[in-house]
Coordinates of C-alpha atoms in Angstrom, one line a residue:
Chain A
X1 CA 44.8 48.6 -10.2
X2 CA 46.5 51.9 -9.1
X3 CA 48.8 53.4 -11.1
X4 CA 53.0 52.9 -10.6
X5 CA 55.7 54.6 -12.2
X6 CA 57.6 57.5 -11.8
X7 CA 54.3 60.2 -10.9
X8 CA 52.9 58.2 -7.4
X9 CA 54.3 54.9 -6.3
X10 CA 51.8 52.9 -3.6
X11 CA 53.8 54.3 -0.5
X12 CA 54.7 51.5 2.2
X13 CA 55.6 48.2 2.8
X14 CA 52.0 45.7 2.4
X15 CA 51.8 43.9 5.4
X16 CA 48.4 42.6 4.3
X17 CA 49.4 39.0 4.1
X18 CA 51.7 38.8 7.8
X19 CA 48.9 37.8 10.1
X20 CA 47.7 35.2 8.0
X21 CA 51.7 33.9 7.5
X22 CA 51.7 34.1 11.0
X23 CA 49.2 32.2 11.7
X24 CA 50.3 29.2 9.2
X25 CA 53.8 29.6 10.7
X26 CA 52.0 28.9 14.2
X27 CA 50.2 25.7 12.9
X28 CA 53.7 24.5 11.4
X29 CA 53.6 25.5 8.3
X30 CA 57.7 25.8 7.3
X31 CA 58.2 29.1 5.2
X32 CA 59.4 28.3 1.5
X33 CA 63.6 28.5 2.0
X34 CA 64.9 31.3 -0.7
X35 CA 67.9 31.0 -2.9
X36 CA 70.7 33.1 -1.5
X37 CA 73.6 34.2 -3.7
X38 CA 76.0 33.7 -0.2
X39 CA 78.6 35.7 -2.6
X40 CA 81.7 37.9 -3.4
X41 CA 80.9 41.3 -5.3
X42 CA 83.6 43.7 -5.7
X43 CA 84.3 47.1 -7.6
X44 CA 87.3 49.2 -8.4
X45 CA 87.7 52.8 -9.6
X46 CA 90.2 53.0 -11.6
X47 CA 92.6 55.8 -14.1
X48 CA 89.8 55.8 -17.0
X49 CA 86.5 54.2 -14.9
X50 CA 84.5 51.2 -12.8
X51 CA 85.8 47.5 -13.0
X52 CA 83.3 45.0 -11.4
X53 CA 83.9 41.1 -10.6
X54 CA 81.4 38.9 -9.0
X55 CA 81.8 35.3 -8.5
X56 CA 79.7 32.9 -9.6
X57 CA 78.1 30.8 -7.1
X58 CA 74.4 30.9 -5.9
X59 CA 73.7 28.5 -2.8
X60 CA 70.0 27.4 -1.5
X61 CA 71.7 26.7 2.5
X62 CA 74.3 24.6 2.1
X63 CA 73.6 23.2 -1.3
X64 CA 75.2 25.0 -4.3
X65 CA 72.1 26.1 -6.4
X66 CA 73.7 27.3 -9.7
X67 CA 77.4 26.8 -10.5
X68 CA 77.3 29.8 -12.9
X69 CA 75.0 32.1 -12.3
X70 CA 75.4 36.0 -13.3
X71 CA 75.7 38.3 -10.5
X72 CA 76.4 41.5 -12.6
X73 CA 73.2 43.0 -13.9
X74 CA 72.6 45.4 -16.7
X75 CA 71.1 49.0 -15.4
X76 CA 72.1 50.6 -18.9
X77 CA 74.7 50.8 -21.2
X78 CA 76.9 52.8 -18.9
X79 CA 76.0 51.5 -15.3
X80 CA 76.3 48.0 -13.9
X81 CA 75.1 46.6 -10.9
X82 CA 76.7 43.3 -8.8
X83 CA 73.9 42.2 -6.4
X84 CA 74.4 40.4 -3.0
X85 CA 72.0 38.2 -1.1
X86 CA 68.5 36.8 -2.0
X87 CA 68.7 36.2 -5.6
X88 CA 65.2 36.8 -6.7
X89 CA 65.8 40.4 -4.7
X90 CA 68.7 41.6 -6.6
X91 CA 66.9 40.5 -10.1
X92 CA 64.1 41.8 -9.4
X93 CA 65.3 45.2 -7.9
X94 CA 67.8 45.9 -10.9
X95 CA 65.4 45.2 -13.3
X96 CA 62.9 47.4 -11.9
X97 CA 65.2 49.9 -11.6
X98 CA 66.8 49.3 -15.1
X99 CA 63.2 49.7 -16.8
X100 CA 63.0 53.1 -14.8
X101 CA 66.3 54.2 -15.9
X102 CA 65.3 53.4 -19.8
X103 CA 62.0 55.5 -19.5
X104 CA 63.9 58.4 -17.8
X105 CA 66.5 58.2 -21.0
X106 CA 63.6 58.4 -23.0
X107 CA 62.4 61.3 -21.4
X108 CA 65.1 63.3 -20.6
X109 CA 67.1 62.1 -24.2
X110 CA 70.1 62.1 -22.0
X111 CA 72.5 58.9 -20.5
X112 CA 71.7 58.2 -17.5
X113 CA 73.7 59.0 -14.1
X114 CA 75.1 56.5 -11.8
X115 CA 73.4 58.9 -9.0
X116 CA 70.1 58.2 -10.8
X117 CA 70.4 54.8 -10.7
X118 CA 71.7 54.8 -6.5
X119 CA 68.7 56.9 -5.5
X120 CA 66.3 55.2 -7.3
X121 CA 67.7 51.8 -6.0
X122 CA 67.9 53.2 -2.1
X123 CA 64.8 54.6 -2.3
X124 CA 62.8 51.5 -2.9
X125 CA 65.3 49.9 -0.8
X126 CA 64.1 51.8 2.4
X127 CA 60.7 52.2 1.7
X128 CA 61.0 47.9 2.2
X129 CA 62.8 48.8 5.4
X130 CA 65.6 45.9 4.3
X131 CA 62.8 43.3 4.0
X132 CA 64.3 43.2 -0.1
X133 CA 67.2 41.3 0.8
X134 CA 69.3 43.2 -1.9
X135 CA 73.2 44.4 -1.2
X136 CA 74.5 45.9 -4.1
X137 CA 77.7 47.3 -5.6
X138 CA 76.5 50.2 -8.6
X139 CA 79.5 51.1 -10.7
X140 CA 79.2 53.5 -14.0
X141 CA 81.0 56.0 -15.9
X142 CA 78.4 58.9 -17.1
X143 CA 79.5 62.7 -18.3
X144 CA 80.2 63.6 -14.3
X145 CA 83.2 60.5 -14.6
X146 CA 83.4 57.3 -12.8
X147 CA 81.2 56.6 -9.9
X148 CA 81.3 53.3 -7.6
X149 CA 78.6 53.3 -4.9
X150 CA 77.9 50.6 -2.2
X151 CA 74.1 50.3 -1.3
X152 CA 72.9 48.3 1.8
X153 CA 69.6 46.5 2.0
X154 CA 67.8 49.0 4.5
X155 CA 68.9 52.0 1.9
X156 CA 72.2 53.0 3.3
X157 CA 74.8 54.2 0.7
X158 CA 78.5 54.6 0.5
X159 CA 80.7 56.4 -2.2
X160 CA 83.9 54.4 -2.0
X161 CA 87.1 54.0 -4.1
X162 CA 86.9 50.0 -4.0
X163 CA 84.1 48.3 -2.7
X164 CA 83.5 44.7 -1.5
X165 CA 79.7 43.3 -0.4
X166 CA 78.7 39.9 0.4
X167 CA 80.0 36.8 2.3
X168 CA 83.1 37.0 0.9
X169 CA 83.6 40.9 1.5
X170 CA 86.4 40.2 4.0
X171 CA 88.3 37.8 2.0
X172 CA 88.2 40.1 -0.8
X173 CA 88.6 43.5 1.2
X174 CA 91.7 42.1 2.7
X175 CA 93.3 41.7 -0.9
X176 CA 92.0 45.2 -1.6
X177 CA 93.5 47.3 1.8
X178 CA 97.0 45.9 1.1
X179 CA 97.2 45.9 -2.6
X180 CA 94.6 49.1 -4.0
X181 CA 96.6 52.4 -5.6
X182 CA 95.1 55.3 -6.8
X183 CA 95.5 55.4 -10.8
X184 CA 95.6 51.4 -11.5
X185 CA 95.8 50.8 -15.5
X186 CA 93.1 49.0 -16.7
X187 CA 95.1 45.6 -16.7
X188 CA 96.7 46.6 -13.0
X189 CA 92.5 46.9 -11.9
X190 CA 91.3 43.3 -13.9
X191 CA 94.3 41.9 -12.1
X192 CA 93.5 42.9 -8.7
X193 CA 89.6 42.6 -9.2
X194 CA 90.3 39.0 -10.3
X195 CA 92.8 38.2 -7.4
X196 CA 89.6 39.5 -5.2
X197 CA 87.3 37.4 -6.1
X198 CA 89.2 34.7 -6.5
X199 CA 90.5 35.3 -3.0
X200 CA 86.2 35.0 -1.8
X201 CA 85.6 31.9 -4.3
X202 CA 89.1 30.0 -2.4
X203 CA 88.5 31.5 1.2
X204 CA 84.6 31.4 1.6
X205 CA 82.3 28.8 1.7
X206 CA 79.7 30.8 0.2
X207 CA 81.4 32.0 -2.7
X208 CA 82.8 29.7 -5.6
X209 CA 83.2 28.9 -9.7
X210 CA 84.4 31.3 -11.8
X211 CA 85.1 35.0 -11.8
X212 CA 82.7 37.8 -13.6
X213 CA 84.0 40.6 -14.7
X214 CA 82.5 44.5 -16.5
X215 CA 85.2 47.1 -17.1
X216 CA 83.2 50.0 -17.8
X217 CA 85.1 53.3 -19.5
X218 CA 83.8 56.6 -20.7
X219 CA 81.8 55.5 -24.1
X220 CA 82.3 51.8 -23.6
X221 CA 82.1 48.8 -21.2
X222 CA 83.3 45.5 -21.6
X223 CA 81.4 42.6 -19.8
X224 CA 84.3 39.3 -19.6
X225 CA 81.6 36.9 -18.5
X226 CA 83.9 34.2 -17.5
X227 CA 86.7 36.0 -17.3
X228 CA 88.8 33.3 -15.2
X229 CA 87.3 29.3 -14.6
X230 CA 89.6 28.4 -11.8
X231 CA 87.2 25.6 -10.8
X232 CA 87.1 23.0 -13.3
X233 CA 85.8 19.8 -13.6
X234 CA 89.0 17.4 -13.1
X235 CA 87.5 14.3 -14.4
X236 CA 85.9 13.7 -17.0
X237 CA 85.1 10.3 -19.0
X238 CA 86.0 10.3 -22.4
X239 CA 83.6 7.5 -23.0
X240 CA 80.5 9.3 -22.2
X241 CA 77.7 7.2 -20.3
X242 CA 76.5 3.9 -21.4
X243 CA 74.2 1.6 -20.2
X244 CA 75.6 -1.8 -19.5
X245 CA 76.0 -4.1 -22.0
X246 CA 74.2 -6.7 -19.6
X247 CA 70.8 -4.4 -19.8
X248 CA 68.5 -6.8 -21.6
X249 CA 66.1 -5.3 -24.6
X250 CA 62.7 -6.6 -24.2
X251 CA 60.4 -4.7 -26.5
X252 CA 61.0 -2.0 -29.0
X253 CA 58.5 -0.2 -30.1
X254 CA 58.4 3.8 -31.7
X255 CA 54.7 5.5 -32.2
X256 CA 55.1 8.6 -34.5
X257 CA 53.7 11.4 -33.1
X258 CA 51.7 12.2 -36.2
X259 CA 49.3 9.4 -36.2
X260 CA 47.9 10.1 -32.8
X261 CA 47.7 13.9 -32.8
X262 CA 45.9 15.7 -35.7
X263 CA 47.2 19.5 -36.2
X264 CA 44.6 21.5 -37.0
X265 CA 45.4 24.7 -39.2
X266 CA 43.2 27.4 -38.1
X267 CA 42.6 30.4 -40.5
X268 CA 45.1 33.2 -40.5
X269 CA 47.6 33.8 -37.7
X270 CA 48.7 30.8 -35.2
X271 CA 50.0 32.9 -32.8
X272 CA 47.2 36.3 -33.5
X273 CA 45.4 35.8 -30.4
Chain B
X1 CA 53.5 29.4 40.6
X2 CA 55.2 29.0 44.1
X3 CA 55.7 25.3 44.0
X4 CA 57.6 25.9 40.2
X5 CA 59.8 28.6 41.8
X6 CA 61.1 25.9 44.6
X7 CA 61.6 23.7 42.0
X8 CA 63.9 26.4 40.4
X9 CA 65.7 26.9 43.2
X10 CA 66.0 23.2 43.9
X11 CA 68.0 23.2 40.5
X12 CA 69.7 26.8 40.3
X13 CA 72.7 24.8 42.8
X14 CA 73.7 24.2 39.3
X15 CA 73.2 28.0 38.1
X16 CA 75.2 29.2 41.0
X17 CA 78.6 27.7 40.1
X18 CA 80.7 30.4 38.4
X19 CA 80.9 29.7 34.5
X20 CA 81.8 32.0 32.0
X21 CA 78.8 33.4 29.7
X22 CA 80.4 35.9 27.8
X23 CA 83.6 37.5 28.0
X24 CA 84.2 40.9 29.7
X25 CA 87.4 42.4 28.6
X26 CA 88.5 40.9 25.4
X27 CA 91.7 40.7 23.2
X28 CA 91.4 40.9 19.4
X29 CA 93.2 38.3 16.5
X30 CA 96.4 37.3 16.8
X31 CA 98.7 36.1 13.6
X32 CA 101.1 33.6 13.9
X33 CA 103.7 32.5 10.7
X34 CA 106.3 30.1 10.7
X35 CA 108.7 31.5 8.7
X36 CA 113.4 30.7 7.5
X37 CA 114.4 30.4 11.0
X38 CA 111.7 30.3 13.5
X39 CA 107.9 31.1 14.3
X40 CA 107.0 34.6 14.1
X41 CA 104.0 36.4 15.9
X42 CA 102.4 39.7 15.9
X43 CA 99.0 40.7 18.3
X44 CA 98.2 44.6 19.5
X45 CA 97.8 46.2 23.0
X46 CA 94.3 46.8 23.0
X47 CA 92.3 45.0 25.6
X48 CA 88.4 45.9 25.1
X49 CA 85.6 46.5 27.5
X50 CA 82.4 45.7 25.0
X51 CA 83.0 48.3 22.3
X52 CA 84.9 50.7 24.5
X53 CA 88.9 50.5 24.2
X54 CA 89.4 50.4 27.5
X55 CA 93.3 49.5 28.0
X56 CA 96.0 50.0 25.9
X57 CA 98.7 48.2 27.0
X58 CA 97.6 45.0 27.3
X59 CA 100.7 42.1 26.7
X60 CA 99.2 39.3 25.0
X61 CA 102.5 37.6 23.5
X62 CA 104.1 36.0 26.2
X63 CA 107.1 33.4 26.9
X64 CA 106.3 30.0 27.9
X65 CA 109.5 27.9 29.5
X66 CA 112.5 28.1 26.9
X67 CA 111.0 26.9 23.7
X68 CA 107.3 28.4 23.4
X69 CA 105.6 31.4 23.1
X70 CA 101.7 32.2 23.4
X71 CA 99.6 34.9 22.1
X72 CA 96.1 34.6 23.0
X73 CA 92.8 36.7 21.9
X74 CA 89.7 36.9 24.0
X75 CA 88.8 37.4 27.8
X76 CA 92.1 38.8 29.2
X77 CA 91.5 37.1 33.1
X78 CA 91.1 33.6 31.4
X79 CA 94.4 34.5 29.5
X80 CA 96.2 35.3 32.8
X81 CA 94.6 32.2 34.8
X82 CA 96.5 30.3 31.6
X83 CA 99.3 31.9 32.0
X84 CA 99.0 30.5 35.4
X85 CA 98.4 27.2 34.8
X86 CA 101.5 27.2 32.2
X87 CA 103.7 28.5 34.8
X88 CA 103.0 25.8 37.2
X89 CA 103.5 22.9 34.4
X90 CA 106.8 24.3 33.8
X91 CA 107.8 24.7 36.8
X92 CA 107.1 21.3 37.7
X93 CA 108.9 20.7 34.8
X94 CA 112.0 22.1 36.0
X95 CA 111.7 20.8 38.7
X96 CA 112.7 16.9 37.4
X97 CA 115.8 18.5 36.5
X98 CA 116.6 15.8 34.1
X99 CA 118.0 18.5 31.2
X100 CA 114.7 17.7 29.1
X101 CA 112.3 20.4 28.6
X102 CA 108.6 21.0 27.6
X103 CA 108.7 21.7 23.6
X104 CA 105.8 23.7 21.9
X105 CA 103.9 20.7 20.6
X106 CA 103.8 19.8 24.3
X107 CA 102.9 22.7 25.3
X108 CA 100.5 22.5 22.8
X109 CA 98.7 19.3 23.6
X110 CA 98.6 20.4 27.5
X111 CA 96.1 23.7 26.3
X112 CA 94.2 21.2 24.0
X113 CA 93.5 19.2 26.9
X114 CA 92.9 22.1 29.3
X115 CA 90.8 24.3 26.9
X116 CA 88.6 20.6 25.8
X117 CA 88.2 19.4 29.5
X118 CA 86.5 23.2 30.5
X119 CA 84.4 23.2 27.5
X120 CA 83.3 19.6 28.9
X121 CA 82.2 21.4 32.1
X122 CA 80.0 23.9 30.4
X123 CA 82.9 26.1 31.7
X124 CA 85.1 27.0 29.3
X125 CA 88.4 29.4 29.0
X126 CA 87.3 32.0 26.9
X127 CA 90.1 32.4 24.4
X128 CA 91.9 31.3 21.3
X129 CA 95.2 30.6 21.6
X130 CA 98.3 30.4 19.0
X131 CA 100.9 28.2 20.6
X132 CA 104.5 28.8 18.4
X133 CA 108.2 27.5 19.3
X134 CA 111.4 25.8 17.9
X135 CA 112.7 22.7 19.7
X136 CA 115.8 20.5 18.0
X137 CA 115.8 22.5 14.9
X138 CA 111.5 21.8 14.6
X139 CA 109.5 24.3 13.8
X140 CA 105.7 24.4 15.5
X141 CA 103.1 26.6 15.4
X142 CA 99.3 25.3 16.3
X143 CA 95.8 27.0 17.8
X144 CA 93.4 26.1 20.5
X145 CA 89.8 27.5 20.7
X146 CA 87.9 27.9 23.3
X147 CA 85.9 24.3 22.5
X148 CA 89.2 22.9 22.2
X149 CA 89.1 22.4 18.4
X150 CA 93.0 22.2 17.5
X151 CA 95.5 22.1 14.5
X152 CA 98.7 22.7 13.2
X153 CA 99.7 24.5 10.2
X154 CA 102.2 27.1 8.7
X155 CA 100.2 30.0 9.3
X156 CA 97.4 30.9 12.0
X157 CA 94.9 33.6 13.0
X158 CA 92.5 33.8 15.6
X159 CA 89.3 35.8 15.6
X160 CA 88.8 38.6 12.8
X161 CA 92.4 37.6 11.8
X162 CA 90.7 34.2 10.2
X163 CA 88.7 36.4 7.7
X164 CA 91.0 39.2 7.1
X165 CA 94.7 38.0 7.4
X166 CA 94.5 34.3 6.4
X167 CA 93.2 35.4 2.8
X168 CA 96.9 37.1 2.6
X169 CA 99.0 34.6 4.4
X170 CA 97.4 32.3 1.9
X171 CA 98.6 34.4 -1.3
X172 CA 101.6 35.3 0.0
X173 CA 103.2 32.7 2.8
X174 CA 106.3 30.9 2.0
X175 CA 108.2 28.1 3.4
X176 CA 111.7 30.4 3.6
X177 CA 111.0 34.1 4.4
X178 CA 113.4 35.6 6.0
X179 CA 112.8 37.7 9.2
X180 CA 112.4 40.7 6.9
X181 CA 109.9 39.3 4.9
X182 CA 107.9 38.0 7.4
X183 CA 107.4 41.2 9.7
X184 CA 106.4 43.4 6.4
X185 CA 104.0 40.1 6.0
X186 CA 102.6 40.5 9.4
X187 CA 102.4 44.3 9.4
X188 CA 100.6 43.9 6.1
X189 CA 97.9 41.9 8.0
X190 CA 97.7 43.9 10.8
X191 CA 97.0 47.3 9.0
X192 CA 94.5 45.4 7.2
X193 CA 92.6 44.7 11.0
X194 CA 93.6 48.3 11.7
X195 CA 91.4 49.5 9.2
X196 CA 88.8 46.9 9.1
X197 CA 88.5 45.5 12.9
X198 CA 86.7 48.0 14.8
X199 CA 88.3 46.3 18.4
X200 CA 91.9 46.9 16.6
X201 CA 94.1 49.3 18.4
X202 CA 97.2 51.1 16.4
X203 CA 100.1 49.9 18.9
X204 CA 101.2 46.0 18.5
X205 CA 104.0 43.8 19.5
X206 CA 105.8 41.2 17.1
X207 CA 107.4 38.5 18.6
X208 CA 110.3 36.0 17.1
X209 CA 111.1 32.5 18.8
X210 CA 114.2 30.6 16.8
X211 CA 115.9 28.2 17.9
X212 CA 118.4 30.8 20.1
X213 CA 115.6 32.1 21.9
X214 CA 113.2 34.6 22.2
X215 CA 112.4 38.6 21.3
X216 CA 109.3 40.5 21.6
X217 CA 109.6 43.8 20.7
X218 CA 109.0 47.2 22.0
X219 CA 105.2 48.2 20.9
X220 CA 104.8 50.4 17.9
X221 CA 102.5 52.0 15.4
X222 CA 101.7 51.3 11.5
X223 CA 101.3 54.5 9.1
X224 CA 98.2 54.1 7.4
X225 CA 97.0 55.9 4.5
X226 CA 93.7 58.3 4.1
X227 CA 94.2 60.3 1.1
X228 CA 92.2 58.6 -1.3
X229 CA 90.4 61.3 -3.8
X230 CA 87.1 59.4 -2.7
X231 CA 87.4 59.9 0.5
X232 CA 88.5 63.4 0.1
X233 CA 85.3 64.9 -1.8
X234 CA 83.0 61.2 -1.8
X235 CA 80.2 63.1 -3.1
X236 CA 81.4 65.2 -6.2
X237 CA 78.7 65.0 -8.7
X238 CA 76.4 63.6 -6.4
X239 CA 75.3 66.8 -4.1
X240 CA 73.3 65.7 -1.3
X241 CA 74.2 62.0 -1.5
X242 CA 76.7 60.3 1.1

């Protein structure tokens, strides 16, 4: 197993396993369809730092995978990242970069920079040549003050006062052109953030549930998961389900568990191994 | 090899009818809002030649008989041939002379049914049009694609206008703005295609229909604003970054 991490990454995209994909795509062999978060991310800079707000919808095609999902991933304590397109992508990519960030913090004994984070993340973006489907908005605040990039899935990056990335980008961009000021109190940005987003989950088909959002300041962050639920579930029985009273009971009969399965204590530790 | 060619040619009596394939010189959106006392409509001058601007003073509001206007987006010559084919049904409108005259929704229908009947013929107009116009006190405002899909509603947009302007006219659309209202409302959209619409050209016309009759105004430009302190040094504590 060669050796990655921060000294000598494997350099290149494997395209070991294409000509064998390509022959089972030949024969008829469907591809295995990805879940797609089909989303609105946004970010603000505002007077003291970064506001973030991601909706909550993840959609596999046209079905709607996960009603809630989180879009706005940890990096570290002062840098948060939304992530656009295929879901397992964005996880994956944030958390790679995250642990990478934490062993730098280690080393270095200092917070990390929101610059650290963006050319880490478009680094391994382009070495994939945008085969990792990840579009992602990276917002901090570190000792250089507040930073909002904008970072494409071939590697491209933008430095931007307000940002918006996904399906929904022109929904929420719209709200963003017409209403974004420089200096925005921290209520004025939650407002308008929210009035994105919610603007993507009411205008885009791809985007829906309820509005994320992280307001991240010098020293602290605040992550409102939830912050707004402007989709809720309009009926609901107060009954509950229960089966019809026609349902006829014809045999009732309970085995405990313990008669038929003997737990055996082995010596020491149950979990040791 | 030779035998498959004939047979090609044998069948390309189809391929040699003239149908559009794609569009040459193309209008962006158009926004239409009904708004106190009529239908209001705003759509630029630029008429583009792929992703050159290539004219400037293209008029794509125009009057249609004495209770319509149109503003289309999309191949300009397929705009004009409508134009054409509007003239001639109002003329022969006129021409009954029996005081009653074509009202938008007619209008309306009479595109529907044009636009749907091409589209049929694998031949269609290219262009979506906003059809808007007060008749007996009746406020109308509807859109036509280029398939012939149809509806009616308080506020339109064609093209890049659907993603970017509808978002806002959804917000912030009332049923009683006044003309005031609704021109900052329309500007507001259109700066927001200005800056996001890379076919967008800073010179538009905004048109009013009421029930008295028609204006469409002399073109002019939006300010627009630059000076963010991101955009004036994007990369201060990130030398070499972009």
């Amino acid at each position: 197993m060669s050796s990655e991490g921060m000294d000598g990454p494997k350099l290149g995209f494997s395209f070991d396993l294409y000509s064998r994909n390509d022959m089972l795509t030949k024969k008829g062999l469907k591809p295995p369809g990805y879940l797609k978060t089909g989303t609105t991310i946004v970010g603000l800079i505002f007077k003291d730092g970064v506001i973030l707000g991601a909706d909550t919808r993840a959609t596999a095609g046209p079905i709607v995978a996960d009603k809630n999902c989180e879009k706005i991933h940890y990096m570290a304590p002062n840098i948060y990242c939304c992530g656009a397109g295929t879901a397992a992508d964005t996880e994956a990519v944030t958390d790679n970069i995250s642990s990478q960030l934490k062993l730098h913090r280690y080393h270095t004994g200092r917070e990390s920079r929101v610059v650290t984070a963006l050319t880490l993340l478009k680094s391994h973006l382009f070495r994939y040549q945008g085969h990792v489907s990840a579009a992602l908005v990276l917002g901090g605040v570190d000792v250089t003050g507040p930073h909002l990039h904008t970072i494409y899935p071939h590697g491209s990056t933008d430095t931007l006062p307000f940002a918006t990335m996904g399906s929904g980008s022109l929904a929420a961009m719209a709200i963003f052109e017409s209403e974004y000021r420089e200096g925005l109190t921290r209520d004025e940005g939650v407002n308008l953030v929210t009035k994105a987003i919610c603007s993507g989950i009411f205008n885009d088909l791809g985007s829906g549930s309820n509005v994320d959002i992280c307001v991240i300041e010098k020293g602290k962050k605040e992550y409102l998961r939830n912050h707004l639920t402007p989709n809720p579930r309009t009926y609901i029985s107060s009954k509950g389900y229960a089966f019809s009273k026609k349902t006829e009971v014809l045999l009732t009969k309970i085995t405990p568990l313990k008669e038929l399965v003997d737990v055996v204590q082995v010596g020491g530790d149950a979990m040791e191994e | 090899m030779v035998s498959s060619q004939n047979e090609n040619r044998l069948l390309s009596s189809e391929g040699d009818s003239q149908r559009t394939q794609y569009p040459y010189v193309t209008g962006t959106s158009v926004i239409g809002i009904k708004y106190k006392d009529g239908i209001l409509m705003a759509a630029d001058m630029g008429g583009s030649y792929g992703s050159t601007i290539r004219y400037k003073s293209v008029e794509r509001l125009k009057q249609v008989g004495k209770h319509s206007l149109i503003g289309a987006s999309g191949e300009i010559s397929d705009f004009q041939e409508i134009l054409r084919y509007l003239d001639e049904l109002i003329l022969h409108d006129n021409m009954w002379d029996d005081g009653n005259s074509l009202g938008p929704k007619e209008v309306h229908n009479y595109l529907t049914r044009v636009m749907y009947n091409r589209r049929n013929k694998f031949d269609p107009l290219w262009n979506s049009l906003i059809l808007g116009g007060v008749k007996n006190g009746k406020k109308y405002l509807g859109s036509v694609s280029m398939i012939g899909v149809h509806f009616e509603d308080d506020h339109v947009a064609t093209g890049f206008g659907n993603h970017l302007a509808r978002p806002i006219l959804r917000e912030e659309w009332r049923e009683d703005l006044t003309f005031e209202e609704g021109v900052k409302l329309l500007e507001k959209c259109m700066r927001n295609l200005l800056y996001r619409d890379r076919s967008a050209v800073n010179k538009l016309q905004i048109a009013k229909i009421t029930e008295e009759g028609l204006t469409i105004s002399q073109p002019y430009s939006l300010k627009t604003f630059w000076n963010f302190a991101a955009f004036q040094n994007p990369t201060v504590g990130a030398e070499g970054s972009w």
